[in-house]
């Protein structure tokens, strides 16, 4: 196609910089945030726009998702003896979050939530 011919003429370095510039703004927004102690930064997953039968759903009919992707994890908290308690989640996990609670934060154009590790209901494992 015409686009592939044009891309062949543009040096690879320029293509990479253009791609990085468009993607890095969103990626850098949440990477600047570092959760403290046992806190976790998550972003809710988007609800499906279609039903199982293929019908497009209006915004009012979509249910709020209680699943989120973990984007950043704090170091953990210490118990009474001063020992570090390991976190139950890691970056990239899909977790079930409580319906209420957490702290909402807006970084760039995206909305994120912050929860404590103990508030996370569970981790969804891939099959």
PDB file of C-alpha atoms in Angstrom:
ATOM      1  CA  UNK A   1       0.000   0.000   0.000  1.00  0.00           C
ATOM      2  CA  UNK A   2       0.973   3.669  -0.215  1.00  0.00           C
ATOM      3  CA  UNK A   3       1.470   3.903   3.537  1.00  0.00           C
ATOM      4  CA  UNK A   4       3.991   1.064   3.591  1.00  0.00           C
ATOM      5  CA  UNK A   5       5.966   2.738   0.777  1.00  0.00           C
ATOM      6  CA  UNK A   6       6.071   6.004   2.697  1.00  0.00           C
ATOM      7  CA  UNK A   7       7.179   4.232   5.863  1.00  0.00           C
ATOM      8  CA  UNK A   8      10.034   2.615   3.969  1.00  0.00           C
ATOM      9  CA  UNK A   9      11.294   6.067   3.002  1.00  0.00           C
ATOM     10  CA  UNK A  10      11.132   7.456   6.552  1.00  0.00           C
ATOM     11  CA  UNK A  11      14.171   6.458   8.606  1.00  0.00           C
ATOM     12  CA  UNK A  12      13.462   3.928  11.330  1.00  0.00           C
ATOM     13  CA  UNK A  13      14.704   6.261  14.062  1.00  0.00           C
ATOM     14  CA  UNK A  14      12.166   8.943  13.132  1.00  0.00           C
ATOM     15  CA  UNK A  15       9.327   6.417  13.054  1.00  0.00           C
ATOM     16  CA  UNK A  16      10.328   5.111  16.483  1.00  0.00           C
ATOM     17  CA  UNK A  17      10.501   8.624  17.959  1.00  0.00           C
ATOM     18  CA  UNK A  18       7.076   9.514  16.595  1.00  0.00           C
ATOM     19  CA  UNK A  19       5.605   6.313  18.050  1.00  0.00           C
ATOM     20  CA  UNK A  20       7.292   6.857  21.400  1.00  0.00           C
ATOM     21  CA  UNK A  21       6.062  10.449  21.549  1.00  0.00           C
ATOM     22  CA  UNK A  22       2.433   9.463  21.089  1.00  0.00           C
ATOM     23  CA  UNK A  23       2.512   6.552  23.533  1.00  0.00           C
ATOM     24  CA  UNK A  24       4.878   7.912  26.134  1.00  0.00           C
ATOM     25  CA  UNK A  25       2.649  10.739  27.356  1.00  0.00           C
ATOM     26  CA  UNK A  26       0.071   8.337  28.792  1.00  0.00           C
ATOM     27  CA  UNK A  27       2.676   5.834  29.958  1.00  0.00           C
ATOM     28  CA  UNK A  28       4.720   8.470  31.772  1.00  0.00           C
ATOM     29  CA  UNK A  29       1.697   9.913  33.544  1.00  0.00           C
ATOM     30  CA  UNK A  30       1.192   6.925  35.841  1.00  0.00           C
ATOM     31  CA  UNK A  31       4.897   5.984  35.951  1.00  0.00           C
ATOM     32  CA  UNK A  32       5.566   9.239  37.785  1.00  0.00           C
ATOM     33  CA  UNK A  33       3.350   8.023  40.645  1.00  0.00           C
ATOM     34  CA  UNK A  34       5.031   5.720  43.176  1.00  0.00           C
ATOM     35  CA  UNK A  35       2.697   4.065  45.718  1.00  0.00           C
ATOM     36  CA  UNK A  36       3.959   4.128  49.302  1.00  0.00           C
ATOM     37  CA  UNK A  37       3.867   1.230  51.780  1.00  0.00           C
ATOM     38  CA  UNK A  38       1.147  -1.308  50.915  1.00  0.00           C
ATOM     39  CA  UNK A  39      -0.712   0.770  48.341  1.00  0.00           C
ATOM     40  CA  UNK A  40      -1.507  -0.303  44.789  1.00  0.00           C
ATOM     41  CA  UNK A  41      -2.244   1.856  41.732  1.00  0.00           C
ATOM     42  CA  UNK A  42      -4.861   0.263  39.454  1.00  0.00           C
ATOM     43  CA  UNK A  43      -6.886   1.232  36.408  1.00  0.00           C
ATOM     44  CA  UNK A  44     -10.390  -0.138  36.037  1.00  0.00           C
ATOM     45  CA  UNK A  45     -11.054  -2.286  32.997  1.00  0.00           C
ATOM     46  CA  UNK A  46     -13.545  -0.891  30.511  1.00  0.00           C
ATOM     47  CA  UNK A  47     -17.013  -2.459  30.325  1.00  0.00           C
ATOM     48  CA  UNK A  48     -18.000  -4.305  27.158  1.00  0.00           C
ATOM     49  CA  UNK A  49     -19.874  -2.200  24.601  1.00  0.00           C
ATOM     50  CA  UNK A  50     -21.706  -5.251  23.216  1.00  0.00           C
ATOM     51  CA  UNK A  51     -23.884  -7.840  24.909  1.00  0.00           C
ATOM     52  CA  UNK A  52     -23.258 -11.568  24.511  1.00  0.00           C
ATOM     53  CA  UNK A  53     -25.799 -11.551  21.666  1.00  0.00           C
ATOM     54  CA  UNK A  54     -23.941  -8.789  19.809  1.00  0.00           C
ATOM     55  CA  UNK A  55     -26.295  -5.929  20.698  1.00  0.00           C
ATOM     56  CA  UNK A  56     -24.582  -2.566  21.227  1.00  0.00           C
ATOM     57  CA  UNK A  57     -25.242  -1.298  24.751  1.00  0.00           C
ATOM     58  CA  UNK A  58     -25.827   2.388  25.553  1.00  0.00           C
ATOM     59  CA  UNK A  59     -23.663   3.970  28.262  1.00  0.00           C
ATOM     60  CA  UNK A  60     -26.553   3.890  30.757  1.00  0.00           C
ATOM     61  CA  UNK A  61     -26.922   0.099  30.416  1.00  0.00           C
ATOM     62  CA  UNK A  62     -23.239  -0.715  30.968  1.00  0.00           C
ATOM     63  CA  UNK A  63     -22.390  -2.069  34.396  1.00  0.00           C
ATOM     64  CA  UNK A  64     -19.406  -0.723  36.268  1.00  0.00           C
ATOM     65  CA  UNK A  65     -16.502  -3.155  36.195  1.00  0.00           C
ATOM     66  CA  UNK A  66     -15.104  -4.403  39.478  1.00  0.00           C
ATOM     67  CA  UNK A  67     -11.910  -5.602  37.821  1.00  0.00           C
ATOM     68  CA  UNK A  68      -8.739  -3.581  37.359  1.00  0.00           C
ATOM     69  CA  UNK A  69      -5.184  -3.946  36.110  1.00  0.00           C
ATOM     70  CA  UNK A  70      -2.353  -3.322  38.587  1.00  0.00           C
ATOM     71  CA  UNK A  71      -0.004  -0.627  37.254  1.00  0.00           C
ATOM     72  CA  UNK A  72       2.224   0.088  40.272  1.00  0.00           C
ATOM     73  CA  UNK A  73       2.819  -1.572  43.644  1.00  0.00           C
ATOM     74  CA  UNK A  74       4.372  -0.187  46.829  1.00  0.00           C
ATOM     75  CA  UNK A  75       7.128  -1.976  48.725  1.00  0.00           C
ATOM     76  CA  UNK A  76       4.787  -3.376  51.392  1.00  0.00           C
ATOM     77  CA  UNK A  77       4.242  -2.691  55.065  1.00  0.00           C
ATOM     78  CA  UNK A  78       5.954  -3.887  58.203  1.00  0.00           C
ATOM     79  CA  UNK A  79       4.427  -5.927  61.000  1.00  0.00           C
ATOM     80  CA  UNK A  80       4.867  -5.208  64.722  1.00  0.00           C
ATOM     81  CA  UNK A  81       8.288  -6.946  64.709  1.00  0.00           C
ATOM     82  CA  UNK A  82       9.506  -4.750  61.843  1.00  0.00           C
ATOM     83  CA  UNK A  83       9.482  -7.562  59.284  1.00  0.00           C
ATOM     84  CA  UNK A  84       8.334  -6.706  55.758  1.00  0.00           C
ATOM     85  CA  UNK A  85       4.968  -8.241  54.803  1.00  0.00           C
ATOM     86  CA  UNK A  86       5.074  -9.162  51.085  1.00  0.00           C
ATOM     87  CA  UNK A  87       2.478  -7.728  48.728  1.00  0.00           C
ATOM     88  CA  UNK A  88      -0.240 -10.037  47.413  1.00  0.00           C
ATOM     89  CA  UNK A  89      -0.234  -8.498  43.942  1.00  0.00           C
ATOM     90  CA  UNK A  90       2.309  -7.590  41.304  1.00  0.00           C
ATOM     91  CA  UNK A  91       2.372  -5.265  38.300  1.00  0.00           C
ATOM     92  CA  UNK A  92       0.241  -6.625  35.467  1.00  0.00           C
ATOM     93  CA  UNK A  93      -2.168  -8.641  37.651  1.00  0.00           C
ATOM     94  CA  UNK A  94      -5.899  -8.410  36.966  1.00  0.00           C
ATOM     95  CA  UNK A  95      -7.564  -7.967  40.348  1.00  0.00           C
ATOM     96  CA  UNK A  96     -11.088  -7.787  41.749  1.00  0.00           C
ATOM     97  CA  UNK A  97     -11.580  -4.493  43.545  1.00  0.00           C
ATOM     98  CA  UNK A  98     -14.265  -3.516  46.070  1.00  0.00           C
ATOM     99  CA  UNK A  99     -17.266  -1.611  44.762  1.00  0.00           C
ATOM    100  CA  UNK A 100     -16.615   1.289  47.134  1.00  0.00           C
ATOM    101  CA  UNK A 101     -13.440   2.622  48.667  1.00  0.00           C
ATOM    102  CA  UNK A 102     -10.033   3.454  47.366  1.00  0.00           C
ATOM    103  CA  UNK A 103      -8.769   6.853  46.341  1.00  0.00           C
ATOM    104  CA  UNK A 104      -9.417   8.195  42.860  1.00  0.00           C
ATOM    105  CA  UNK A 105      -6.592  10.054  41.128  1.00  0.00           C
ATOM    106  CA  UNK A 106      -6.389  11.636  37.687  1.00  0.00           C
ATOM    107  CA  UNK A 107      -2.997  11.590  35.980  1.00  0.00           C
ATOM    108  CA  UNK A 108      -2.975  13.174  32.545  1.00  0.00           C
ATOM    109  CA  UNK A 109      -6.283  12.337  30.870  1.00  0.00           C
ATOM    110  CA  UNK A 110      -6.704   8.954  32.574  1.00  0.00           C
ATOM    111  CA  UNK A 111      -8.391   8.061  35.869  1.00  0.00           C
ATOM    112  CA  UNK A 112      -6.781   5.633  38.312  1.00  0.00           C
ATOM    113  CA  UNK A 113      -7.598   4.250  41.759  1.00  0.00           C
ATOM    114  CA  UNK A 114      -5.351   3.596  44.747  1.00  0.00           C
ATOM    115  CA  UNK A 115      -6.139   0.746  47.153  1.00  0.00           C
ATOM    116  CA  UNK A 116      -4.366  -0.883  50.046  1.00  0.00           C
ATOM    117  CA  UNK A 117      -3.160  -4.416  49.400  1.00  0.00           C
ATOM    118  CA  UNK A 118      -5.549  -5.758  52.043  1.00  0.00           C
ATOM    119  CA  UNK A 119      -8.536  -4.128  50.269  1.00  0.00           C
ATOM    120  CA  UNK A 120      -8.014  -6.129  47.066  1.00  0.00           C
ATOM    121  CA  UNK A 121     -10.641  -8.886  46.956  1.00  0.00           C
ATOM    122  CA  UNK A 122      -8.653 -11.301  44.787  1.00  0.00           C
ATOM    123  CA  UNK A 123      -6.396 -11.875  41.791  1.00  0.00           C
ATOM    124  CA  UNK A 124      -7.783 -13.358  38.575  1.00  0.00           C
ATOM    125  CA  UNK A 125      -5.387 -16.007  37.256  1.00  0.00           C
ATOM    126  CA  UNK A 126      -4.979 -16.699  33.550  1.00  0.00           C
ATOM    127  CA  UNK A 127      -5.917 -20.189  32.435  1.00  0.00           C
TER     128      UNK A 127
END
